[in-house]
mmCIF file of C-alpha atoms in Angstrom:
data_model
loop_
_atom_site.group_PDB
_atom_site.id
_atom_site.type_symbol
_atom_site.label_atom_id
_atom_site.label_comp_id
_atom_site.label_asym_id
_atom_site.label_seq_id
_atom_site.Cartn_x
_atom_site.Cartn_y
_atom_site.Cartn_z
ATOM 1 C CA ALA A 1 -6.970 -225.613 -164.407
ATOM 2 C CA ALA A 2 -8.566 -223.292 -166.937
ATOM 3 C CA GLN A 3 -10.205 -221.337 -164.124
ATOM 4 C CA ILE A 4 -6.892 -220.924 -162.319
ATOM 5 C CA GLY A 5 -5.142 -219.861 -165.506
ATOM 6 C CA ASP A 6 -7.839 -217.326 -166.290
ATOM 7 C CA LEU A 7 -7.620 -215.956 -162.764
ATOM 8 C CA LEU A 8 -3.864 -215.568 -163.012
ATOM 9 C CA ALA A 9 -4.205 -213.894 -166.400
ATOM 10 C CA ARG A 10 -6.511 -211.331 -164.822
ATOM 11 C CA VAL A 11 -4.405 -210.831 -161.725
ATOM 12 C CA THR A 12 -0.979 -210.503 -163.345
ATOM 13 C CA THR A 13 0.148 -209.727 -166.865
ATOM 14 C CA LYS A 14 3.615 -211.075 -167.461
ATOM 15 C CA THR A 15 5.935 -209.676 -170.071
ATOM 16 C CA THR A 16 8.450 -211.723 -172.028
ATOM 17 C CA THR A 17 11.194 -210.389 -169.755
ATOM 18 C CA THR A 18 11.686 -210.771 -166.031
ATOM 19 C CA LYS A 19 9.598 -207.640 -165.394
ATOM 20 C CA THR A 20 5.912 -207.834 -164.513
ATOM 21 C CA LYS A 21 3.202 -205.314 -165.206
ATOM 22 C CA THR A 22 1.007 -204.874 -162.158
ATOM 23 C CA GLY A 23 -1.915 -202.745 -161.146
ATOM 24 C CA PRO A 24 -4.969 -202.744 -158.897
ATOM 25 C CA VAL A 25 -7.052 -205.875 -159.142
ATOM 26 C CA GLU A 26 -10.540 -204.911 -160.282
ATOM 27 C CA ASP A 27 -13.698 -206.532 -158.893
ATOM 28 C CA SER A 28 -14.106 -208.176 -162.293
ATOM 29 C CA ALA A 29 -11.071 -210.310 -161.448
ATOM 30 C CA VAL A 30 -13.378 -212.585 -159.462
ATOM 31 C CA ASP A 31 -16.593 -212.140 -161.455
ATOM 32 C CA GLY A 32 -18.102 -215.295 -162.941
ATOM 33 C CA PHE A 33 -16.137 -217.644 -160.677
ATOM 34 C CA ASP A 34 -17.092 -219.921 -157.825
ATOM 35 C CA GLU A 35 -15.761 -217.826 -154.951
ATOM 36 C CA ASP A 36 -14.795 -220.792 -152.780
ATOM 37 C CA ALA A 37 -12.874 -222.296 -155.705
ATOM 38 C CA VAL A 38 -11.104 -218.996 -156.386
ATOM 39 C CA ALA A 39 -10.142 -218.639 -152.711
ATOM 40 C CA GLU A 40 -8.746 -222.178 -152.653
ATOM 41 C CA SER A 41 -6.892 -221.582 -155.926
ATOM 42 C CA ALA A 42 -5.360 -218.353 -154.614
ATOM 43 C CA LYS A 43 -4.217 -220.161 -151.465
ATOM 44 C CA ARG A 44 -2.628 -222.959 -153.488
ATOM 45 C CA LEU A 45 -0.991 -220.521 -155.874
ATOM 46 C CA ARG A 46 0.463 -218.604 -152.938
ATOM 47 C CA ALA A 47 2.090 -221.811 -151.664
ATOM 48 C CA GLU A 48 3.393 -222.626 -155.143
ATOM 49 C CA LEU A 49 4.769 -219.101 -155.493
ATOM 50 C CA ASP A 50 6.593 -219.343 -152.161
ATOM 51 C CA ALA A 51 8.178 -222.629 -153.237
ATOM 52 C CA SER A 52 8.937 -221.537 -156.794
ATOM 53 C CA ARG A 53 12.292 -220.467 -158.249
ATOM 54 C CA ALA A 54 10.848 -217.212 -159.581
ATOM 55 C CA PRO A 55 13.110 -214.166 -159.176
ATOM 56 C CA ALA A 56 12.970 -212.869 -155.606
ATOM 57 C CA SER A 57 12.281 -209.376 -156.934
ATOM 58 C CA LEU A 58 8.967 -210.540 -158.434
ATOM 59 C CA LYS A 59 7.567 -212.492 -155.497
ATOM 60 C CA PRO A 60 6.452 -209.594 -153.246
ATOM 61 C CA GLU A 61 4.320 -208.004 -155.953
ATOM 62 C CA LEU A 62 2.834 -211.347 -157.024
ATOM 63 C CA ARG A 63 1.992 -212.085 -153.389
ATOM 64 C CA ARG A 64 0.334 -208.694 -153.091
ATOM 65 C CA GLN A 65 -1.787 -209.416 -156.153
ATOM 66 C CA LEU A 66 -2.931 -212.753 -154.753
ATOM 67 C CA ASP A 67 -3.621 -211.177 -151.354
ATOM 68 C CA ASP A 68 -5.665 -208.484 -153.087
ATOM 69 C CA VAL A 69 -7.857 -211.125 -154.717
ATOM 70 C CA GLY A 70 -8.416 -212.700 -151.290
ATOM 71 C CA LYS A 71 -9.369 -209.385 -149.716
ATOM 72 C CA ARG A 72 -11.827 -208.615 -152.494
ATOM 73 C CA LEU A 73 -13.406 -212.040 -152.123
ATOM 74 C CA VAL A 74 -13.874 -211.491 -148.387
ATOM 75 C CA ALA A 75 -15.371 -208.039 -148.991
ATOM 76 C CA ARG A 76 -17.807 -209.409 -151.594
ATOM 77 C CA GLN A 77 -18.842 -212.254 -149.300
ATOM 78 C CA LYS A 78 -19.488 -209.833 -146.411
ATOM 79 C CA GLU A 79 -21.507 -207.553 -148.671
ATOM 80 C CA ARG A 80 -23.566 -210.470 -149.964
ATOM 81 C CA ARG A 81 -24.246 -211.720 -146.420
ATOM 82 C CA ALA A 82 -25.259 -208.244 -145.267
ATOM 83 C CA LYS A 83 -27.738 -207.913 -148.143
ATOM 84 C CA ALA A 84 -29.169 -211.369 -147.435
ATOM 85 C CA VAL A 85 -29.651 -210.571 -143.750
ATOM 86 C CA ALA A 86 -31.249 -207.212 -144.551
ATOM 87 C CA ARG A 87 -33.715 -208.879 -146.927
ATOM 88 C CA ALA A 88 -34.479 -211.624 -144.400
ATOM 89 C CA SER A 89 -35.060 -209.010 -141.707
ATOM 90 C CA ASP A 90 -37.519 -207.141 -143.938
ATOM 91 C CA LEU A 91 -39.376 -210.380 -144.696
ATOM 92 C CA LEU A 92 -39.502 -211.291 -141.006
ATOM 93 C CA VAL A 93 -41.010 -207.918 -140.129
ATOM 94 C CA ALA A 94 -43.532 -208.281 -142.970
ATOM 95 C CA ALA A 95 -44.541 -211.695 -141.648
ATOM 96 C CA ALA A 96 -44.912 -210.274 -138.128
ATOM 97 C CA ASP A 97 -47.087 -207.453 -139.477
ATOM 98 C CA GLU A 98 -49.242 -210.022 -141.256
ATOM 99 C CA ALA A 99 -49.496 -212.159 -138.118
ATOM 100 C CA ARG A 100 -50.898 -209.172 -136.144
ATOM 101 C CA GLY A 101 -49.444 -210.254 -132.820
ATOM 102 C CA ALA A 102 -49.886 -213.992 -133.301
ATOM 103 C CA SER A 103 -46.945 -216.371 -133.351
ATOM 104 C CA PHE A 104 -45.920 -217.595 -136.786
ATOM 105 C CA VAL A 105 -43.647 -219.840 -138.853
ATOM 106 C CA VAL A 106 -41.790 -218.391 -141.841
ATOM 107 C CA GLU A 107 -39.284 -219.402 -144.508
ATOM 108 C CA LEU A 108 -36.404 -216.966 -145.064
ATOM 109 C CA PRO A 109 -33.751 -216.801 -147.812
ATOM 110 C CA ALA A 110 -30.277 -218.273 -147.361
ATOM 111 C CA GLY A 111 -27.636 -216.275 -145.516
ATOM 112 C CA VAL A 112 -29.153 -216.070 -142.016
ATOM 113 C CA ASP A 113 -26.662 -217.459 -139.505
ATOM 114 C CA PRO A 114 -27.382 -217.922 -135.764
ATOM 115 C CA LYS A 115 -25.888 -214.551 -134.801
ATOM 116 C CA ALA A 116 -27.946 -212.717 -137.432
ATOM 117 C CA ALA A 117 -31.089 -214.614 -136.401
ATOM 118 C CA ALA A 118 -30.555 -213.709 -132.745
ATOM 119 C CA ASN A 119 -30.134 -210.040 -133.665
ATOM 120 C CA MET A 120 -33.264 -210.168 -135.810
ATOM 121 C CA ALA A 121 -35.192 -211.732 -132.913
ATOM 122 C CA THR A 122 -34.047 -208.961 -130.568
ATOM 123 C CA LYS A 123 -35.126 -206.247 -133.010
ATOM 124 C CA LEU A 124 -38.466 -207.921 -133.668
ATOM 125 C CA GLY A 125 -39.044 -208.186 -129.922
ATOM 126 C CA LYS A 126 -38.823 -204.392 -129.723
ATOM 127 C CA SER A 127 -40.970 -203.630 -132.764
ATOM 128 C CA HIS A 128 -43.484 -206.462 -132.200
ATOM 129 C CA PRO A 129 -43.415 -207.244 -128.452
ATOM 130 C CA GLY A 130 -44.999 -210.525 -127.439
ATOM 131 C CA THR A 131 -44.567 -212.116 -130.871
ATOM 132 C CA ALA A 132 -42.875 -215.513 -131.212
ATOM 133 C CA PHE A 133 -41.624 -216.986 -134.468
ATOM 134 C CA PHE A 134 -39.938 -220.022 -135.978
ATOM 135 C CA ALA A 135 -37.792 -219.298 -139.047
ATOM 136 C CA VAL A 136 -36.345 -221.711 -141.597
ATOM 137 C CA SER A 137 -33.416 -220.778 -143.852
ATOM 138 C CA PRO A 138 -31.224 -222.798 -146.271
ATOM 139 C CA ASP A 139 -27.670 -223.401 -145.099
ATOM 140 C CA PRO A 140 -25.393 -221.721 -147.694
ATOM 141 C CA ALA A 141 -22.546 -224.037 -146.698
ATOM 142 C CA ASP A 142 -24.589 -227.211 -147.233
ATOM 143 C CA PRO A 143 -27.465 -227.175 -149.756
ATOM 144 C CA SER A 144 -28.919 -230.359 -148.257
ATOM 145 C CA LYS A 145 -29.340 -228.784 -144.820
ATOM 146 C CA LEU A 146 -31.852 -226.297 -143.458
ATOM 147 C CA LEU A 147 -31.116 -224.021 -140.515
ATOM 148 C CA CYS A 148 -33.913 -223.121 -138.126
ATOM 149 C CA PHE A 149 -34.400 -220.642 -135.318
ATOM 150 C CA ALA A 150 -37.111 -220.316 -132.686
ATOM 151 C CA ALA A 151 -37.625 -217.066 -130.783
ATOM 152 C CA VAL A 152 -40.087 -216.642 -127.929
ATOM 153 C CA PRO A 153 -40.538 -213.528 -125.750
ATOM 154 C CA ALA A 154 -39.485 -213.793 -122.111
ATOM 155 C CA GLY A 155 -43.095 -213.524 -121.005
ATOM 156 C CA GLY A 156 -44.134 -216.448 -123.209
ATOM 157 C CA HIS A 157 -46.692 -216.536 -126.000
ATOM 158 C CA GLY A 158 -49.220 -219.127 -124.938
ATOM 159 C CA GLY A 159 -47.172 -221.915 -126.502
ATOM 160 C CA PRO A 160 -43.895 -223.768 -125.932
ATOM 161 C CA THR A 161 -40.604 -222.133 -125.066
ATOM 162 C CA ALA A 162 -38.089 -221.714 -127.887
ATOM 163 C CA ASN A 163 -36.053 -224.792 -126.957
ATOM 164 C CA GLU A 164 -39.210 -226.889 -126.498
ATOM 165 C CA TRP A 165 -40.517 -225.678 -129.849
ATOM 166 C CA LEU A 166 -37.236 -226.553 -131.545
ATOM 167 C CA LYS A 167 -37.145 -230.018 -130.002
ATOM 168 C CA ALA A 168 -40.745 -230.774 -130.940
ATOM 169 C CA THR A 169 -39.986 -229.707 -134.507
ATOM 170 C CA LEU A 170 -36.653 -231.423 -135.059
ATOM 171 C CA ASP A 171 -37.061 -234.720 -133.203
ATOM 172 C CA PRO A 172 -39.476 -236.246 -135.771
ATOM 173 C CA LEU A 173 -37.160 -235.159 -138.605
ATOM 174 C CA GLY A 174 -33.922 -236.405 -137.069
ATOM 175 C CA GLY A 175 -32.598 -232.867 -136.726
ATOM 176 C CA ARG A 176 -30.356 -231.478 -134.013
ATOM 177 C CA GLY A 177 -30.286 -228.286 -132.013
ATOM 178 C CA GLY A 178 -30.828 -226.614 -128.686
ATOM 179 C CA GLY A 179 -30.884 -223.330 -126.885
ATOM 180 C CA LYS A 180 -32.664 -221.317 -124.239
ATOM 181 C CA PRO A 181 -36.334 -220.641 -123.499
ATOM 182 C CA THR A 182 -36.182 -217.391 -125.479
ATOM 183 C CA PHE A 183 -34.003 -218.416 -128.426
ATOM 184 C CA ALA A 184 -32.974 -221.767 -129.878
ATOM 185 C CA GLN A 185 -31.289 -222.895 -133.075
ATOM 186 C CA GLY A 186 -30.777 -226.116 -134.966
ATOM 187 C CA SER A 187 -30.710 -227.815 -138.343
ATOM 188 C CA ALA A 188 -32.184 -230.705 -140.268
ATOM 189 C CA VAL A 189 -31.664 -232.464 -143.585
ATOM 190 C CA CYS A 190 -35.110 -232.373 -145.167
ATOM 191 C CA ASP A 191 -37.206 -230.267 -147.506
ATOM 192 C CA ALA A 192 -38.445 -226.854 -146.406
ATOM 193 C CA LYS A 193 -42.142 -227.794 -146.430
ATOM 194 C CA ALA A 194 -41.577 -230.711 -144.063
ATOM 195 C CA LEU A 195 -39.692 -228.502 -141.627
ATOM 196 C CA LEU A 196 -42.233 -225.674 -141.850
ATOM 197 C CA ASP A 197 -45.117 -228.119 -141.267
ATOM 198 C CA ALA A 198 -43.312 -229.691 -138.315
ATOM 199 C CA ALA A 199 -42.614 -226.251 -136.829
ATOM 200 C CA ALA A 200 -46.255 -225.220 -137.214
ATOM 201 C CA LYS A 201 -47.369 -228.429 -135.500
ATOM 202 C CA GLY A 202 -44.713 -228.140 -132.806
ATOM 203 C CA GLY A 203 -45.885 -224.603 -132.052
ATOM 204 C CA ALA A 204 -49.460 -225.716 -131.316
ATOM 205 C CA ASN A 205 -50.613 -225.802 -134.942
ATOM 206 C CA MET A 206 -49.907 -222.158 -135.711
ATOM 207 C CA ALA A 207 -50.102 -220.755 -139.211
ATOM 208 C CA ILE A 208 -47.257 -220.641 -141.706
ATOM 209 C CA ALA A 209 -46.769 -217.134 -143.083
ATOM 210 C CA GLU A 210 -48.365 -216.803 -146.506
ATOM 211 C CA PRO A 211 -47.569 -216.086 -149.221
ATOM 212 C CA PRO A 212 -44.151 -217.798 -149.019
ATOM 213 C CA LEU A 213 -41.646 -215.087 -148.178
ATOM 214 C CA ALA A 214 -38.424 -216.761 -149.329
#
């Protein structure tokens, strides 16, 4: 309740009359808050506003203020994801450089979804042709879960295909996933070391990128 009240105080400043002072919502309006909680609060407040008996002349501007908070949250989330993917991409390239053409297993920071991982695999295939990798990344939506991605060049790499590699890694850990010979994705509820070790073993005992890159 205190969080919602503080958010409203930042978004709108009511006067003692029926008029409302309004202005652009600054980025600081969502600083220091759990973004998911703020988004849910804004959604609930919008419903309460629609059902309220507030003067009709005030509602459009109040709705705009709440919508503005939502838009800024979305923009911040996209920016954060883009930065996370950029950092993960740099770390993946660094690991590939270190591997010197050999296949490798690497831990990446949170924020790498399947689409981003597939794009990273495509780019790495151009800059480091013939290199296969297995990446592990925390699931930002579920702290107990780890996401994983296997990428293998079309011509192979002397080891299993991507979907075979994923299956060999996840089956002992109770994980789930699937894909194609060149790219596969899945997840498991376990610690990162267990998944990295299983991926290294499943890929014919290949090395885990060191030092840890996450």
